Amino acid sequence: MQNECSRPNNVTLVSVIPACAALSAVRLGKSVHCHAIKANIDSDISTGTALVSMYAKCNLFTYAINLFNKMPLTEVVTWNALINGYAQIGDCYNALEMFCQLRLAGLHPDPGTMVGVLPACASLGNVRLGPCLHCQIIRYGFESDCHVKNALIDIYAKCGSLSLAEFMFNKTEFSKDEVSWNKMIAGYMHNGLAKEALSAFHSMKLESFQPNVVTIVSILPAVSHLIYLREGMTIHAYIIKSGFQSHKLVGNSLIDMYAKCGQLDLSERIFEEMKNTDSVSWNALLTAYSMHGEGYRALSVFSLMEKSYNEVDSISFLSVLSACRHAGLVEEGRKTFHCMRDKYHIEPDVEHYACLVDLLGRAGLFNETMDLLKTMPMEPAGGVWGALLDASRMHSNIKIAEVALKHLVKLEQGNPVHYVVLSSLYSQSGRWNDAVHTRVKMNEIGLRKNPGYSWVEVK
């Protein structure tokens, strides 16, 4: 258009700027902004709103706010651009702050405002704020809007009010769409109800709604949790039939699902067939090897990951360390831990330390383990001391077990398991008085071991 000497106007820019945002083409977006300034149309409310939205979607909020503050006139849609931008990057507090400022400016929110601010509340898990916003939605007459309704289902499910989410979803006047079903499936999974999520997935298909990529990515963790291999393979067949296998998110979820269902070879095949892998894909495969105790294969894949120029992150190292722990690869685990800090400058967190403590403890290297605990930059959590206690029990090292238990009692005062473990250790070592004393102390503080069962649930 410019090459043919036709001058772009505000309508042109309002069409082009969202394209820059969708492509995250910041440099091109800034060029279009410069053109708007030169053409003296940057103060136009539609152009200004499009620019604010573009900068917000590209996570350049300094530019977005500066431009917003310079606009001579703003409308609700301009505020929505900022609210939605903050909500999309997970900055819930600023999203809510902008919503409050919108109200203080004397403007009334529209459905687009509520669709932006409700996910922010859902991310915060604010149980009280959801119903307050719901009241405003009813007041302004937005409750019949499908997008608003879906956002309400999402916030109630994520805030633990699943019965309210189901009530909203099952309202007879509510015209459901694929997003509504996806919100309910994700809501069930968020609340740990995998069977209900799978039931909703089947109901969705029975009501002639076509599951999309989001549906598939939401339901595969339910299959993984329940270890329903046949169900997973049926969904995989649907994925192939629908042409979704080219999506990285779907491929990554399949790798995880097959690994958790005990089919490591299928996880490997999915990874090998993926045309575009990312760090998440590699981490999913590393985690799969870790689950199955394949230490050497995890190390081999990690080496390939480094050569593939995919970003190695803390999750990658956690998976490799966990694989080394399960396989008893002490030297390899040490090297991986030091590589994390020295080569990649990634500071280990508590989970990494727990893996290494478990690895060293299982190998009976208690002096090295205790030295490691002293060098931790943070206070060891229950998982770290729990790993040490398990290792102590394995090697019948009562002295170390007593140290671990001392810290575990402070961190997990209501857990009777630690006392039972120590009592068993005393019994194995012939220290019967200490064993009885531990049991008596456990009873004195009101702890009681849950009884075991001699049966298993038949599925």
Coordinates of C-alpha atoms in Angstrom, one line a residue:
M1 CA 0.0 0.0 0.0
Q2 CA 2.8 2.4 0.9
N3 CA 4.8 1.4 -2.2
E4 CA 1.8 2.5 -4.3
C5 CA 1.9 5.8 -2.6
S6 CA -1.5 5.3 -0.8
R7 CA -1.5 7.0 2.5
P8 CA -2.5 4.8 5.4
N9 CA -5.2 6.3 7.7
N10 CA -6.4 5.4 11.2
V11 CA -8.5 2.5 9.8
T12 CA -5.4 1.0 8.2
L13 CA -3.4 1.3 11.4
V14 CA -6.1 -0.2 13.5
S15 CA -6.0 -3.2 11.2
V16 CA -2.1 -3.5 11.1
I17 CA -1.3 -2.9 14.8
P18 CA -3.1 -6.0 16.1
A19 CA -1.2 -8.0 13.5
C20 CA 2.1 -6.7 14.9
A21 CA 0.8 -7.7 18.4
A22 CA -0.2 -11.2 17.3
L23 CA 3.3 -11.8 15.8
S24 CA 5.1 -10.1 18.7
A25 CA 6.7 -7.9 16.1
V26 CA 7.7 -5.1 18.4
R27 CA 10.1 -3.4 16.0
L28 CA 7.5 -3.2 13.3
G29 CA 4.9 -2.1 15.8
K30 CA 7.1 0.8 16.9
S31 CA 7.5 1.8 13.2
V32 CA 3.8 1.9 12.8
H33 CA 3.6 4.0 16.0
C34 CA 6.1 6.4 14.5
H35 CA 3.9 6.6 11.3
A36 CA 0.9 7.4 13.5
I37 CA 2.7 10.2 15.2
K38 CA 3.9 11.7 11.9
A39 CA 0.4 11.4 10.4
N40 CA -1.0 13.1 13.6
I41 CA -3.4 10.2 14.2
D42 CA -1.8 8.8 17.3
S43 CA -4.3 10.7 19.5
D44 CA -7.2 9.0 17.7
I45 CA -8.8 6.8 20.3
S46 CA -9.0 3.7 18.1
T47 CA -5.4 4.0 17.1
G48 CA -4.2 4.8 20.6
T49 CA -6.2 1.8 22.0
A50 CA -4.7 -0.5 19.4
L51 CA -1.2 0.7 20.3
V52 CA -1.8 0.3 24.0
S53 CA -3.0 -3.2 23.4
M54 CA 0.0 -4.1 21.2
Y55 CA 2.5 -2.9 23.8
A56 CA 0.7 -4.7 26.6
K57 CA 0.5 -8.0 24.6
C58 CA 4.3 -7.6 23.9
N59 CA 4.9 -7.2 27.6
L60 CA 6.1 -3.6 27.2
F61 CA 3.9 -2.0 29.9
T62 CA 6.1 1.0 30.3
Y63 CA 5.3 2.0 26.7
A64 CA 1.6 1.0 27.1
I65 CA 1.2 3.1 30.3
N66 CA 3.0 6.1 29.0
L67 CA 0.9 6.1 25.8
F68 CA -2.3 5.5 27.9
N69 CA -1.5 8.5 30.1
K70 CA -0.9 10.8 27.1
M71 CA -4.2 9.9 25.4
P72 CA -6.5 12.9 25.6
L73 CA -9.5 10.6 25.9
T74 CA -9.9 7.0 26.9
E75 CA -12.8 4.6 26.7
V76 CA -13.5 1.4 28.5
V77 CA -11.9 -0.6 25.6
T78 CA -8.6 1.2 26.3
W79 CA -8.7 0.3 29.9
N80 CA -9.6 -3.3 28.9
A81 CA -6.4 -3.5 26.8
L82 CA -4.3 -2.9 29.9
I83 CA -6.4 -5.1 32.2
N84 CA -6.3 -8.0 29.7
G85 CA -2.6 -7.4 29.1
Y86 CA -1.7 -7.6 32.8
A87 CA -4.0 -10.7 33.3
Q88 CA -2.4 -12.6 30.4
I89 CA 1.1 -12.3 31.9
G90 CA -0.2 -13.2 35.3
D91 CA 0.2 -9.8 36.9
C92 CA -3.0 -10.1 38.8
Y93 CA -2.5 -7.2 41.2
N94 CA -2.0 -4.6 38.4
A95 CA -4.9 -6.0 36.5
L96 CA -7.1 -5.5 39.6
E97 CA -5.5 -2.1 40.2
M98 CA -6.5 -0.9 36.6
F99 CA -10.0 -2.2 37.2
C100 CA -10.3 -0.2 40.4
Q101 CA -9.0 2.9 38.6
L102 CA -11.5 2.4 35.8
R103 CA -14.3 2.5 38.3
L104 CA -12.8 5.5 40.1
A105 CA -12.6 7.3 36.7
G106 CA -16.4 7.0 36.6
L107 CA -16.5 4.5 33.8
H108 CA -18.7 1.4 33.7
P109 CA -17.1 -1.9 32.9
D110 CA -18.3 -3.9 29.9
P111 CA -18.2 -7.7 29.3
G112 CA -14.6 -7.4 27.9
T113 CA -13.5 -5.8 31.3
M114 CA -15.0 -8.7 33.3
V115 CA -13.5 -11.3 31.0
G116 CA -10.1 -9.7 31.7
V117 CA -10.4 -9.2 35.4
L118 CA -12.0 -12.5 36.4
P119 CA -9.0 -14.6 35.4
A120 CA -6.8 -12.3 37.5
C121 CA -9.0 -13.2 40.6
A122 CA -8.9 -16.9 39.6
S123 CA -5.1 -16.8 39.6
L124 CA -5.0 -15.2 43.0
G125 CA -7.5 -17.8 44.3
N126 CA -9.4 -15.0 46.0
V127 CA -12.6 -16.6 47.1
R128 CA -14.3 -13.4 48.3
L129 CA -13.6 -11.3 45.3
G130 CA -15.2 -13.7 42.8
P131 CA -18.8 -13.3 44.2
C132 CA -18.3 -9.5 44.4
L133 CA -17.5 -9.3 40.7
H134 CA -20.3 -11.7 40.0
C135 CA -22.8 -9.3 41.7
Q136 CA -21.5 -6.5 39.5
I137 CA -21.9 -8.7 36.4
I138 CA -25.6 -9.3 37.4
R139 CA -26.0 -5.6 38.1
Y140 CA -24.8 -4.6 34.7
G141 CA -26.6 -7.4 32.9
F142 CA -23.6 -9.3 31.6
E143 CA -24.5 -12.7 33.0
S144 CA -26.0 -13.9 29.8
D145 CA -22.7 -13.2 27.9
C146 CA -21.1 -16.6 27.1
H147 CA -17.5 -15.3 27.6
V148 CA -18.3 -13.8 31.0
K149 CA -20.1 -17.0 32.1
N150 CA -17.1 -19.1 31.1
A151 CA -14.8 -16.8 33.1
L152 CA -17.1 -17.2 36.1
I153 CA -17.0 -21.0 35.8
D154 CA -13.2 -20.7 35.7
I155 CA -12.9 -18.5 38.8
Y156 CA -15.3 -20.6 40.9
A157 CA -13.5 -23.8 40.0
K158 CA -10.0 -22.4 40.7
C159 CA -11.1 -20.9 44.0
G160 CA -12.4 -24.3 45.2
S161 CA -16.1 -23.5 44.8
L162 CA -16.7 -26.3 42.3
S163 CA -20.4 -26.6 43.2
L164 CA -20.9 -23.0 42.1
A165 CA -19.0 -23.7 38.9
E166 CA -21.2 -26.7 38.2
F167 CA -24.3 -24.6 39.0
M168 CA -23.3 -22.0 36.4
F169 CA -22.4 -24.6 33.9
N170 CA -25.6 -26.6 34.2
K171 CA -28.0 -23.6 34.0
T172 CA -30.6 -24.4 31.4
E173 CA -30.4 -20.9 29.8
F174 CA -26.7 -21.1 29.4
S175 CA -25.6 -21.7 25.8
K176 CA -22.4 -23.8 26.2
D177 CA -19.5 -23.9 23.8
E178 CA -16.2 -25.7 23.7
V179 CA -14.6 -23.2 26.0
S180 CA -17.3 -23.9 28.7
W181 CA -16.5 -27.6 28.6
N182 CA -12.8 -26.9 28.7
K183 CA -13.2 -24.8 31.8
M184 CA -15.2 -27.5 33.6
I185 CA -12.7 -30.2 32.6
A186 CA -9.8 -28.0 33.8
G187 CA -11.8 -27.1 36.9
Y188 CA -12.2 -30.8 37.9
M189 CA -8.5 -31.4 37.3
H190 CA -7.6 -28.4 39.4
N191 CA -9.6 -29.9 42.3
G192 CA -8.0 -33.3 41.8
L193 CA -11.1 -34.9 40.4
A194 CA -9.7 -36.9 37.5
K195 CA -12.7 -39.2 37.1
E196 CA -15.1 -36.3 36.9
A197 CA -12.9 -34.6 34.3
L198 CA -13.0 -37.7 32.2
S199 CA -16.8 -38.0 32.6
A200 CA -17.2 -34.4 31.5
F201 CA -15.0 -35.1 28.4
H202 CA -17.3 -38.0 27.4
S203 CA -20.4 -35.9 28.0
M204 CA -18.9 -33.2 25.9
K205 CA -18.6 -35.6 23.0
L206 CA -22.1 -37.0 23.6
E207 CA -23.5 -33.5 23.3
S208 CA -21.8 -33.2 19.8
F209 CA -19.1 -30.7 20.9
Q210 CA -15.8 -31.3 19.2
P211 CA -12.8 -31.4 21.6
N212 CA -10.1 -29.0 20.6
V213 CA -6.4 -28.8 21.4
V214 CA -7.1 -27.2 24.8
T215 CA -9.5 -30.0 25.6
I216 CA -6.9 -32.6 24.8
V217 CA -4.2 -30.9 26.8
S218 CA -6.6 -30.7 29.8
I219 CA -7.9 -34.3 29.7
L220 CA -4.6 -36.2 29.1
P221 CA -3.4 -35.4 32.7
A222 CA -6.6 -37.0 34.0
V223 CA -5.7 -40.2 32.0
S224 CA -2.2 -40.0 33.4
H225 CA -3.5 -39.6 37.0
L226 CA -5.9 -42.6 36.7
I227 CA -3.3 -44.7 34.7
Y228 CA -6.1 -45.5 32.1
L229 CA -3.9 -46.6 29.2
R230 CA -6.7 -47.8 27.0
E231 CA -8.5 -44.5 27.4
G232 CA -5.2 -42.6 26.6
M233 CA -4.7 -44.6 23.4
T234 CA -8.3 -43.9 22.4
I235 CA -7.7 -40.2 22.8
H236 CA -4.4 -40.5 20.9
A237 CA -6.4 -42.1 18.0
Y238 CA -8.7 -39.1 18.1
I239 CA -5.7 -36.7 18.1
I240 CA -4.3 -38.3 15.0
K241 CA -7.8 -38.3 13.3
S242 CA -8.3 -34.6 14.1
G243 CA -4.8 -33.6 13.0
F244 CA -3.7 -32.3 16.4
Q245 CA -0.5 -34.4 16.7
S246 CA 1.5 -31.5 15.2
H247 CA 0.8 -29.3 18.2
K248 CA 3.7 -29.3 20.6
L249 CA 1.5 -29.0 23.7
V250 CA -0.4 -32.2 22.6
G251 CA 2.9 -34.0 21.9
N252 CA 4.3 -33.0 25.3
S253 CA 1.2 -34.2 27.1
L254 CA 1.3 -37.5 25.3
I255 CA 4.9 -38.1 26.3
D256 CA 3.9 -37.5 29.9
M257 CA 0.7 -39.6 29.7
Y258 CA 2.4 -42.7 28.2
A259 CA 5.3 -42.5 30.7
K260 CA 2.9 -42.4 33.7
C261 CA 0.9 -45.3 32.1
G262 CA 4.1 -47.4 32.0
Q263 CA 4.7 -47.2 28.3
L264 CA 8.2 -45.6 28.1
D265 CA 8.7 -46.9 24.5
L266 CA 5.6 -45.0 23.3
S267 CA 6.8 -41.8 25.1
E268 CA 10.1 -42.1 23.1
R269 CA 8.2 -42.7 19.9
I270 CA 6.1 -39.6 20.4
F271 CA 9.2 -37.5 21.0
E272 CA 11.0 -38.9 18.0
E273 CA 8.0 -38.2 15.7
M274 CA 7.6 -34.6 16.9
K275 CA 8.8 -32.2 14.2
N276 CA 9.2 -29.2 16.5
T277 CA 10.4 -29.9 20.0
D278 CA 11.1 -27.3 22.7
S279 CA 12.5 -27.4 26.2
V280 CA 9.2 -28.7 27.6
S281 CA 9.3 -31.6 25.2
W282 CA 12.9 -32.6 26.3
N283 CA 12.0 -32.1 30.0
A284 CA 8.9 -34.4 29.5
L285 CA 11.2 -37.1 28.1
L286 CA 13.7 -36.6 30.9
T287 CA 10.9 -36.9 33.4
A288 CA 9.7 -40.1 31.7
Y289 CA 13.2 -41.6 32.1
S290 CA 13.3 -40.5 35.7
M291 CA 10.0 -42.2 36.5
H292 CA 11.3 -45.4 35.1
G293 CA 14.7 -45.2 36.8
E294 CA 16.5 -45.0 33.5
G295 CA 19.5 -43.0 34.8
Y296 CA 21.9 -43.6 31.9
R297 CA 19.3 -42.9 29.2
A298 CA 18.3 -39.7 31.0
L299 CA 22.0 -38.6 31.0
S300 CA 22.3 -39.4 27.3
V301 CA 19.2 -37.5 26.4
F302 CA 20.3 -34.5 28.6
S303 CA 23.6 -34.5 26.6
L304 CA 21.6 -34.4 23.4
M305 CA 19.4 -31.6 24.8
E306 CA 22.5 -29.5 25.4
K307 CA 23.7 -30.0 21.9
S308 CA 20.2 -29.2 20.4
Y309 CA 20.5 -25.6 21.7
N310 CA 17.2 -26.0 23.6
E311 CA 17.2 -24.1 26.9
V312 CA 18.3 -26.2 29.8
D313 CA 16.4 -25.1 33.0
S314 CA 16.0 -26.1 36.6
I315 CA 13.3 -28.7 35.6
S316 CA 15.8 -30.4 33.3
F317 CA 18.3 -30.8 36.1
L318 CA 15.7 -31.9 38.6
S319 CA 14.6 -34.7 36.2
V320 CA 18.2 -35.8 35.6
L321 CA 19.0 -35.7 39.3
S322 CA 15.9 -37.7 40.1
A323 CA 16.9 -40.3 37.4
C324 CA 20.4 -40.6 38.9
R325 CA 18.8 -41.0 42.4
H326 CA 16.6 -43.9 41.2
A327 CA 19.4 -45.6 39.4
G328 CA 22.0 -45.0 42.2
L329 CA 24.4 -43.1 39.9
V330 CA 26.3 -41.1 42.6
E331 CA 29.1 -39.7 40.6
E332 CA 26.9 -38.7 37.7
G333 CA 24.5 -37.0 40.2
R334 CA 27.3 -35.1 41.8
K335 CA 28.5 -33.9 38.3
T336 CA 25.0 -32.9 37.3
F337 CA 24.5 -30.9 40.5
H338 CA 27.8 -29.0 40.1
C339 CA 27.2 -28.5 36.3
M340 CA 23.9 -26.8 37.2
R341 CA 25.7 -24.2 39.3
D342 CA 29.1 -23.9 37.6
K343 CA 28.2 -24.1 33.9
Y344 CA 24.6 -22.9 33.7
H345 CA 24.6 -20.6 36.8
I346 CA 21.2 -22.0 37.9
E347 CA 20.9 -21.9 41.7
P348 CA 19.5 -25.3 43.0
D349 CA 16.3 -25.1 45.0
V350 CA 15.0 -27.3 47.8
E351 CA 13.9 -30.1 45.5
H352 CA 17.3 -30.4 43.8
Y353 CA 19.0 -30.6 47.3
A354 CA 16.4 -33.2 48.3
C355 CA 17.3 -35.3 45.3
L356 CA 21.1 -35.1 46.0
V357 CA 20.6 -35.8 49.7
D358 CA 18.5 -38.9 48.8
L359 CA 21.1 -40.1 46.3
L360 CA 24.1 -39.6 48.7
G361 CA 22.1 -41.0 51.7
R362 CA 21.1 -44.2 49.8
A363 CA 24.7 -44.7 49.0
G364 CA 25.6 -44.5 52.7
L365 CA 27.6 -41.3 52.3
F366 CA 26.3 -39.6 55.4
N367 CA 29.3 -37.4 56.1
E368 CA 29.1 -35.9 52.6
T369 CA 25.3 -35.6 53.1
M370 CA 25.6 -33.7 56.3
D371 CA 28.2 -31.4 54.8
L372 CA 25.8 -30.7 51.9
L373 CA 23.0 -29.8 54.4
K374 CA 25.3 -27.3 56.1
T375 CA 26.0 -25.5 52.8
M376 CA 22.4 -25.1 51.7
P377 CA 21.5 -21.4 51.2
M378 CA 18.0 -22.0 52.5
E379 CA 16.5 -23.9 55.4
P380 CA 16.1 -27.6 54.5
A381 CA 12.4 -28.4 54.0
G382 CA 10.6 -31.5 55.1
G383 CA 11.4 -33.3 51.8
V384 CA 15.1 -33.0 52.5
W385 CA 14.9 -34.3 56.1
G386 CA 12.5 -37.0 54.9
A387 CA 15.0 -38.2 52.3
L388 CA 17.7 -38.3 55.0
L389 CA 15.4 -40.3 57.3
D390 CA 14.6 -42.8 54.6
A391 CA 18.3 -43.3 53.9
S392 CA 19.0 -43.7 57.6
R393 CA 16.4 -46.4 57.8
M394 CA 17.9 -48.2 54.8
H395 CA 21.3 -48.3 56.5
S396 CA 20.0 -48.6 60.1
N397 CA 21.9 -45.4 61.0
I398 CA 20.1 -44.4 64.2
K399 CA 22.3 -41.4 64.9
I400 CA 21.4 -39.7 61.6
A401 CA 17.8 -40.8 61.8
E402 CA 17.5 -39.0 65.2
V403 CA 18.9 -35.8 63.6
A404 CA 16.5 -36.0 60.7
L405 CA 13.5 -36.7 63.0
K406 CA 14.4 -33.8 65.3
H407 CA 13.9 -31.4 62.3
L408 CA 10.9 -33.2 60.9
V409 CA 9.0 -33.0 64.1
K410 CA 9.5 -29.2 64.1
L411 CA 8.3 -29.0 60.5
E412 CA 5.6 -31.6 60.5
Q413 CA 4.3 -31.8 64.1
G414 CA 1.2 -33.8 63.3
N415 CA 2.8 -36.5 61.2
P416 CA 3.0 -39.8 63.2
V417 CA 5.0 -41.7 60.4
H418 CA 8.3 -40.2 61.5
Y419 CA 7.9 -41.6 65.1
V420 CA 6.9 -45.0 63.7
V421 CA 10.1 -45.1 61.5
L422 CA 12.3 -44.2 64.4
S423 CA 10.6 -46.7 66.7
S424 CA 11.1 -49.5 64.1
L425 CA 14.8 -48.5 63.8
Y426 CA 15.2 -48.8 67.6
S427 CA 13.6 -52.2 67.5
Q428 CA 15.8 -53.5 64.7
S429 CA 18.9 -52.4 66.7
G430 CA 17.7 -54.0 69.9
R431 CA 17.1 -50.7 71.7
W432 CA 13.7 -51.8 73.0
N433 CA 13.5 -49.2 75.8
D434 CA 14.0 -46.4 73.2
A435 CA 11.4 -48.0 70.9
V436 CA 8.8 -48.1 73.7
H437 CA 9.7 -44.6 74.8
T438 CA 9.2 -43.3 71.2
R439 CA 5.8 -45.0 71.0
V440 CA 4.8 -43.6 74.5
K441 CA 5.8 -40.1 73.4
M442 CA 3.8 -40.5 70.2
N443 CA 0.7 -41.3 72.3
E444 CA 1.4 -38.5 74.7
I445 CA 1.2 -35.9 72.0
G446 CA -1.9 -37.5 70.6
L447 CA -0.6 -39.0 67.4
R448 CA -2.0 -42.2 66.0
K449 CA -0.8 -44.2 63.0
N450 CA -3.4 -44.8 60.4
P451 CA -4.2 -48.5 60.2
G452 CA -3.1 -50.4 57.1
Y453 CA -5.4 -52.4 54.8
S454 CA -5.0 -55.9 53.5
W455 CA -7.1 -55.2 50.4
V456 CA -6.8 -53.0 47.3
E457 CA -9.4 -51.3 45.3
V458 CA -10.4 -53.2 42.2
K459 CA -10.9 -50.9 39.2

